[in-house]
Amino acid sequence: MGKQNIKANIAKHREALEKMALDIWAKPEAGFREFNATKLQQDYLKNMGAKITSPVDVVETAFIAEYGSGKPIIGILGEFDALPGLSQKAGLTVQDPLEPGAYGHACGHNLLGTAGVLAFAALMDTMKEENLPGTLRFYACPAEENLSGKSYMARAGVFNDLDCCLTYHPGNQDAVSGGSNNAYTLMEFYFKGIPAHAGGAPWLGRSALDAVELMNVGCNYLREHIIDGGRMHYIIIDGGMAPNIVPATAAVRYSVRAPKMDQMQDIVRRLILCAEGAAHMTETTMTYSVKSVMHNMMPNYTMNEIMYENLCQVTPTEFTDEEKKFMDDMVATYAPEAIAAACKQYGFSPAELEHGMRMKPVLYGDKSQCGGGSTDVGDVSYITPTAQFTTACAPIPVSAHTWQSCSCYGTSVGTKGMIRAGEAMALTGYDLFTDKKDVIEKAKEELKADLDGATYTPIPDDMMPYYD
Ligand SMILES: [Zn+2]
């Protein structure tokens, strides 16, 4: 009975879901096009008897699996998209892409989503066996990287009746962080000029590329006068066709981030002024388009504490000699300073590491701290109390979005971290469905106090998923 039952059910699903995670890793898919991953996960959960729906018609690969009825309604979030240009062979400690320039699972979403499937499966089995009341849901959320699939799901209202939510991300330690991260906008600016022979009659031309460059100069001056923690980064996505033709079109893609939504929106407003100024200077025209918006994360200490408590109860992982050697070799690809810096960030000494791993779970950080990145989990965290944590799926100091992380997330080191994550979420869900229901009310009160009257702002009705 109880948590032993959860552990037994984790063991039952373990092998099939380790295989699923590695299958998804081997076929990395772009955001909104995770057709293989969504099918694997839907089929697995459907076979178990979960009710599967696809309630967000503009987001084809999203689905919801549901079991049970009544209150509480507890959600588990998953993701499964990969990153462009980060293809890498698994288990290697040298950079060697499977296919140069192709997508790769360098953010470990192959593990992220499958950990959610595992948690759902083990909890569903246990709820059935013990006849537990309540509703369990798994949300398969596409396009987390840059494109914010969850904001389309949130606009459709699919998170509104949740009592609370659990989610996880692969990382390099078992940790629950109390810190937040940045609100985010991805947008593109398009300039239109007049083409001309760049050698023969440049005075007839109006260069759209000049406008992009002047806008970027404006942005780089703007940097000094935005808040600490604000960020702007860009790439030029259209710079003209040939140097001897004055570019008639040019375009630039920007990411804008800041710790809070209103701060981020104000930087966006000023960036648009830079773009308008550049158009004015060059006698070109400018239009822009917002591609994605993510809310900053609302950390919830009440949810974090119950998550941490359960992370500490997870079955410990044993590594084989081969896995230990792989981790040692991977750590050796980094300078000692990088290892020391990562340990300092988490507040422990490098001497505590074994093969780059520190397996003791840690609860760290507070709401005043804001990581530089962003996630569309932020959107969900505005709607319902949300716990988010990491497990070590790669040794310290491997960070996500690198060839090293892609290599680790395709191995058994990665899947062992995923199993711990699935177990931690299932154990937490069990508590929330049984004798710790009061935690949910406390978590809701905490979120209400932190929002202080602010509400979730869905993306505009006419915004549609963006395919890179
Ligand atoms: Zn990620």
XYZ file of C-alpha atoms and ligand atoms in Angstrom:
469
model
C 0.000 0.000 0.000
C 0.955 3.642 -0.216
C 4.324 4.798 -1.354
C 5.715 1.264 -1.635
C 2.969 0.703 -4.158
C 4.125 3.764 -6.149
C 7.680 2.409 -6.153
C 6.508 -1.003 -7.337
C 4.544 0.602 -10.147
C 7.536 2.746 -11.178
C 9.566 -0.474 -11.434
C 6.835 -2.016 -13.612
C 6.951 0.783 -16.219
C 10.639 1.541 -15.971
C 12.074 -0.519 -18.802
C 9.467 0.467 -21.401
C 9.844 4.156 -20.608
C 13.645 4.099 -20.610
C 13.324 2.721 -24.118
C 10.752 5.392 -25.043
C 13.064 8.205 -23.827
C 15.952 6.863 -25.906
C 13.685 6.383 -28.953
C 12.596 10.035 -28.688
C 16.258 11.058 -28.250
C 17.181 9.149 -31.427
C 14.561 11.006 -33.455
C 14.866 14.651 -32.397
C 11.941 16.772 -33.607
C 11.430 20.526 -33.902
C 8.852 22.424 -31.829
C 5.209 21.879 -32.908
C 6.382 18.954 -35.076
C 6.958 16.311 -32.397
C 4.842 13.752 -34.289
C 6.887 10.673 -33.366
C 7.172 11.584 -29.675
C 3.499 12.473 -29.264
C 2.428 9.187 -30.877
C 4.732 7.072 -28.672
C 3.417 8.740 -25.514
C -0.260 8.763 -26.533
C -0.164 5.084 -27.528
C 1.445 4.085 -24.235
C -1.075 5.945 -22.094
C -4.041 4.915 -24.243
C -3.042 1.252 -23.860
C -3.080 1.735 -20.101
C -6.672 2.966 -20.284
C -6.123 6.713 -19.828
C -8.528 9.054 -21.605
C -6.647 10.912 -24.348
C -7.831 14.239 -25.770
C -6.269 16.807 -28.111
C -8.144 19.910 -27.002
C -5.981 22.607 -28.620
C -6.619 22.479 -32.353
C -3.903 24.988 -33.326
C -1.294 22.855 -31.582
C -1.433 19.482 -33.285
C 1.107 17.566 -31.189
C -0.308 18.615 -27.788
C -2.439 16.107 -25.906
C -3.863 15.506 -22.443
C -4.100 12.111 -20.747
C -6.586 11.871 -17.895
C -7.535 9.320 -15.246
C -10.040 9.428 -12.386
C -12.706 11.931 -11.457
C -13.503 14.689 -9.011
C -11.197 16.784 -6.875
C -8.349 17.404 -6.504
C -7.257 17.792 -10.115
C -3.489 17.399 -10.319
C -1.486 18.019 -13.492
C 1.923 16.783 -14.611
C 3.628 18.667 -17.463
C 5.802 17.101 -20.159
C 7.742 18.409 -23.172
C 9.422 16.644 -26.093
C 10.939 19.137 -28.568
C 14.621 19.261 -29.550
C 17.104 22.041 -30.409
C 18.477 22.979 -33.843
C 22.149 22.433 -34.677
C 22.955 20.364 -31.566
C 22.998 16.858 -33.038
C 25.507 14.682 -31.164
C 26.235 10.970 -30.774
C 25.239 9.582 -27.366
C 27.822 8.500 -24.825
C 30.767 10.224 -26.515
C 33.035 12.714 -24.762
C 34.138 14.411 -27.978
C 31.922 16.558 -30.175
C 30.687 14.353 -33.014
C 27.250 15.062 -34.506
C 24.997 12.221 -35.633
C 24.067 14.484 -38.532
C 25.878 17.838 -38.872
C 23.540 20.798 -38.354
C 20.572 18.621 -37.401
C 18.359 18.808 -34.307
C 19.493 17.200 -31.059
C 18.044 16.594 -27.572
C 20.511 18.900 -25.839
C 17.831 20.148 -23.398
C 16.817 16.607 -22.477
C 13.131 16.982 -23.296
C 13.212 13.309 -24.319
C 13.672 12.661 -20.579
C 11.431 15.512 -19.402
C 8.271 14.335 -21.132
C 8.886 10.654 -20.508
C 9.422 11.273 -16.772
C 5.916 12.790 -16.794
C 4.513 9.728 -18.578
C 6.206 7.515 -15.960
C 4.816 9.533 -13.047
C 1.320 9.460 -14.577
C 1.500 5.712 -15.261
C 2.673 4.788 -11.741
C 0.145 7.105 -10.083
C -2.709 5.919 -12.293
C -1.973 2.268 -11.444
C -1.815 3.125 -7.734
C -5.030 5.197 -7.830
C -6.769 2.243 -9.465
C -5.417 -0.294 -6.975
C -6.254 1.836 -3.938
C -9.445 3.340 -5.319
C -8.235 6.897 -4.709
C -10.556 9.796 -5.552
C -9.330 12.691 -7.684
C -8.315 13.474 -11.248
C -4.824 12.992 -12.621
C -3.705 14.626 -15.862
C -0.596 14.510 -18.022
C -0.134 17.469 -20.365
C 2.126 16.803 -23.359
C 3.273 20.317 -24.213
C 4.998 20.999 -27.534
C 7.581 23.583 -28.513
C 9.026 24.745 -25.209
C 12.249 25.974 -26.833
C 11.561 29.560 -27.924
C 8.017 28.974 -29.168
C 5.995 28.545 -25.942
C 3.526 25.769 -26.750
C 2.055 26.093 -23.243
C 0.913 29.661 -23.931
C -1.401 28.321 -26.693
C -2.640 25.613 -24.334
C -3.161 28.211 -21.589
C -5.098 30.461 -24.016
C -7.402 27.482 -24.652
C -7.997 27.292 -20.883
C -6.774 23.720 -20.372
C -4.949 24.513 -17.103
C -7.740 26.589 -15.534
C -9.370 23.884 -13.396
C -6.091 22.445 -12.052
C -5.585 22.504 -8.292
C -1.816 22.269 -8.690
C 0.833 21.098 -11.087
C 4.154 19.227 -11.051
C 6.964 19.411 -13.561
C 10.605 18.587 -13.928
C 13.643 19.369 -16.056
C 16.803 17.294 -16.590
C 19.835 18.998 -15.086
C 23.064 18.169 -13.310
C 21.795 17.729 -9.769
C 18.708 16.599 -7.849
C 17.425 19.988 -6.808
C 14.370 22.090 -6.129
C 15.021 25.772 -6.698
C 13.063 28.597 -5.112
C 14.329 31.032 -7.749
C 12.380 32.495 -10.636
C 13.393 33.088 -14.235
C 12.783 35.662 -16.925
C 9.639 36.695 -18.755
C 10.318 36.456 -22.485
C 9.265 37.685 -25.914
C 10.508 36.363 -29.254
C 9.812 38.759 -32.113
C 10.883 39.580 -35.632
C 11.328 42.968 -37.348
C 11.008 43.178 -41.132
C 12.338 46.153 -43.108
C 11.469 46.985 -46.707
C 13.601 49.299 -48.844
C 14.249 49.986 -52.531
C 16.610 47.740 -54.521
C 19.271 49.279 -56.757
C 22.614 48.489 -58.393
C 24.973 48.899 -55.442
C 27.832 49.977 -57.734
C 26.032 51.696 -60.612
C 23.275 53.678 -58.890
C 23.418 53.332 -55.076
C 21.709 56.722 -54.664
C 18.530 55.155 -56.007
C 18.513 52.464 -53.347
C 17.186 52.462 -49.783
C 18.840 49.602 -47.902
C 16.705 47.450 -45.622
C 19.913 45.952 -44.250
C 21.111 49.421 -43.197
C 17.906 49.696 -41.216
C 18.524 46.350 -39.472
C 22.080 47.401 -38.618
C 20.980 50.797 -37.287
C 18.244 49.159 -35.240
C 20.835 46.836 -33.719
C 23.112 49.801 -32.950
C 20.138 51.436 -31.243
C 19.520 48.265 -29.231
C 23.150 48.085 -28.188
C 22.993 51.664 -26.865
C 19.673 50.904 -25.187
C 21.342 48.124 -23.165
C 22.970 50.639 -20.831
C 19.605 52.092 -19.890
C 17.516 49.040 -19.120
C 17.150 47.354 -15.735
C 19.752 44.921 -14.401
C 18.785 41.443 -15.496
C 17.118 42.666 -18.688
C 18.439 40.931 -21.793
C 18.219 41.461 -25.560
C 19.779 39.092 -28.089
C 19.370 38.921 -31.832
C 20.232 37.179 -35.069
C 19.875 38.593 -38.587
C 17.571 36.254 -40.491
C 17.572 38.137 -43.800
C 20.565 40.245 -44.768
C 19.981 40.593 -48.497
C 21.037 38.423 -51.430
C 24.313 39.832 -52.780
C 26.570 42.769 -51.902
C 26.101 44.314 -55.351
C 22.340 44.634 -54.863
C 21.055 47.189 -52.348
C 18.951 44.907 -50.105
C 15.249 45.555 -50.609
C 14.344 43.354 -47.638
C 16.075 42.518 -44.368
C 14.894 41.067 -41.098
C 16.145 40.498 -37.582
C 14.886 38.160 -34.837
C 15.065 39.308 -31.220
C 14.694 37.690 -27.818
C 13.852 40.096 -25.006
C 13.902 39.033 -21.366
C 13.399 40.593 -17.946
C 12.515 39.271 -14.485
C 8.872 40.450 -14.611
C 6.295 40.655 -17.397
C 5.833 44.446 -17.187
C 9.603 45.049 -17.218
C 9.965 42.821 -20.279
C 7.063 44.555 -22.032
C 8.665 47.951 -21.431
C 11.940 46.831 -23.048
C 9.925 45.521 -26.009
C 8.235 48.945 -26.304
C 11.598 50.721 -26.399
C 13.058 48.221 -28.863
C 10.159 48.968 -31.225
C 11.133 52.654 -30.962
C 14.685 51.702 -32.090
C 13.181 49.871 -35.074
C 10.945 52.821 -35.982
C 13.911 55.182 -35.695
C 16.013 52.980 -37.973
C 13.240 52.911 -40.568
C 12.983 56.702 -40.399
C 16.742 57.160 -40.862
C 16.890 54.917 -43.908
C 13.556 55.781 -45.563
C 12.511 52.173 -45.323
C 9.318 50.723 -43.852
C 9.135 48.413 -40.866
C 6.664 45.848 -39.598
C 7.087 43.436 -36.715
C 5.563 40.208 -35.504
C 5.553 38.649 -32.022
C 6.364 34.920 -32.244
C 6.134 33.858 -28.643
C 5.605 35.212 -25.147
C 6.413 33.437 -21.884
C 5.570 34.578 -18.380
C 8.236 34.622 -15.676
C 8.091 31.703 -13.247
C 6.112 32.129 -10.002
C 8.010 29.836 -7.603
C 5.840 28.302 -4.914
C 7.622 27.393 -1.653
C 4.710 25.242 -0.436
C 4.828 23.125 -3.597
C 8.645 23.112 -3.570
C 8.768 21.792 -0.010
C 6.521 18.799 -0.683
C 8.439 18.126 -3.912
C 11.761 18.217 -2.033
C 10.470 15.980 0.750
C 9.574 13.367 -1.853
C 12.746 13.806 -3.901
C 14.584 12.780 -0.699
C 12.494 9.566 -0.549
C 13.344 8.400 -4.081
C 15.081 5.034 -4.585
C 18.842 5.789 -4.844
C 20.572 5.260 -8.190
C 23.506 2.887 -8.638
C 25.889 3.546 -11.525
C 27.855 0.863 -13.386
C 31.643 1.119 -13.837
C 31.069 1.983 -17.469
C 28.721 4.848 -16.543
C 31.196 6.116 -13.932
C 33.989 6.166 -16.521
C 31.765 8.029 -18.997
C 30.942 10.656 -16.359
C 34.626 11.053 -15.379
C 35.628 11.472 -19.030
C 32.822 13.982 -19.570
C 33.867 16.044 -16.536
C 37.439 16.043 -17.911
C 36.247 17.958 -20.998
C 35.827 21.017 -18.708
C 38.369 23.245 -16.948
C 38.469 22.860 -13.111
C 37.314 26.498 -12.842
C 34.048 25.622 -14.600
C 33.415 22.813 -12.073
C 34.225 25.095 -9.133
C 31.902 27.814 -10.496
C 28.984 25.381 -10.881
C 29.467 24.023 -7.335
C 29.631 27.581 -5.978
C 26.343 28.399 -7.673
C 24.670 25.482 -5.886
C 26.456 26.152 -2.604
C 28.665 23.098 -2.070
C 32.319 22.100 -2.484
C 33.690 20.219 -5.548
C 35.072 17.698 -2.999
C 31.475 16.489 -2.501
C 31.245 15.312 -6.111
C 31.585 11.673 -7.106
C 32.112 11.197 -10.830
C 30.740 14.708 -11.257
C 27.545 13.791 -9.383
C 26.264 14.878 -5.992
C 23.309 12.618 -5.392
C 21.999 14.222 -2.187
C 18.959 16.344 -3.118
C 19.184 20.052 -2.419
C 16.576 22.757 -1.817
C 18.126 26.107 -2.666
C 17.475 29.643 -3.865
C 14.646 32.044 -3.087
C 12.081 34.137 -4.892
C 14.386 37.165 -5.061
C 16.734 35.262 -7.383
C 16.089 35.182 -11.121
C 17.891 32.839 -13.515
C 18.740 34.262 -16.931
C 16.685 31.774 -18.949
C 12.952 31.477 -19.524
C 10.355 28.729 -19.766
C 6.691 28.542 -20.697
C 6.169 26.681 -17.403
C 5.993 30.296 -16.170
C 2.599 30.623 -17.876
C 1.230 27.608 -15.991
C 2.742 28.875 -12.721
C 0.574 32.025 -12.974
C -2.574 29.877 -13.299
C -2.017 27.140 -10.709
C 0.592 26.463 -7.969
C 3.449 24.700 -9.742
C 6.449 22.745 -8.442
C 9.458 22.433 -10.704
C 12.692 20.547 -9.963
C 15.688 18.938 -11.656
C 17.464 15.620 -11.399
C 21.062 14.897 -12.340
C 21.008 13.449 -15.853
C 24.541 14.639 -16.600
C 27.546 15.327 -14.352
C 28.456 18.806 -13.108
C 29.297 21.169 -14.872
C 27.521 19.968 -18.043
C 24.906 22.551 -18.891
C 21.903 22.225 -21.179
C 22.035 23.354 -24.831
C 25.534 21.903 -25.407
C 26.849 18.865 -27.288
C 27.911 17.426 -23.917
C 24.336 17.504 -22.574
C 22.984 15.962 -25.779
C 25.524 13.142 -25.393
C 24.525 12.504 -21.740
C 20.742 12.679 -22.292
C 20.968 9.816 -24.800
C 22.571 7.413 -22.281
C 21.546 5.373 -19.241
C 23.012 8.147 -17.045
C 20.253 10.339 -18.451
C 17.465 7.780 -18.160
C 18.436 6.919 -14.549
C 17.919 10.593 -13.663
C 14.586 10.485 -15.498
C 13.434 7.488 -13.419
C 14.221 9.342 -10.173
C 12.240 12.317 -11.491
C 9.228 10.186 -12.419
C 9.304 8.533 -9.010
C 9.599 11.886 -7.188
C 6.561 13.280 -9.052
C 4.507 10.128 -8.488
C 5.342 10.119 -4.750
C 4.434 13.817 -4.498
C 1.192 13.255 -6.396
C 0.350 10.419 -4.013
C 0.791 12.736 -1.010
C -1.402 15.377 -2.636
C -4.152 12.847 -3.450
C -4.117 11.326 0.056
C -3.094 12.686 3.428
C -1.502 15.995 2.375
C -4.440 17.573 0.554
C -4.162 20.647 2.813
C -0.877 21.495 1.074
C -2.869 22.401 -2.041
C -4.904 25.095 -0.248
C -1.757 26.529 1.321
C -0.028 26.591 -2.089
C -3.029 28.377 -3.637
C -2.942 31.031 -0.917
C 0.775 31.546 -1.514
C 0.252 32.029 -5.260
C -2.624 34.450 -4.640
C -0.475 36.530 -2.282
C 2.468 36.574 -4.718
C 0.271 37.605 -7.658
C -0.994 40.471 -5.531
C -3.929 41.126 -7.830
C -2.046 40.454 -11.089
C -3.675 37.938 -13.412
C -2.475 35.742 -16.227
C -2.564 37.509 -19.599
C -3.104 35.019 -22.416
C -1.451 35.616 -25.786
C -3.685 37.460 -28.301
C -6.406 35.428 -30.029
C -4.893 35.945 -33.465
C -1.401 34.747 -32.517
C -0.698 31.396 -34.178
C 2.053 28.803 -33.663
C 5.225 29.720 -35.447
C 7.170 27.198 -37.467
C 10.841 28.047 -37.796
Zn 14.472 22.587 -21.654
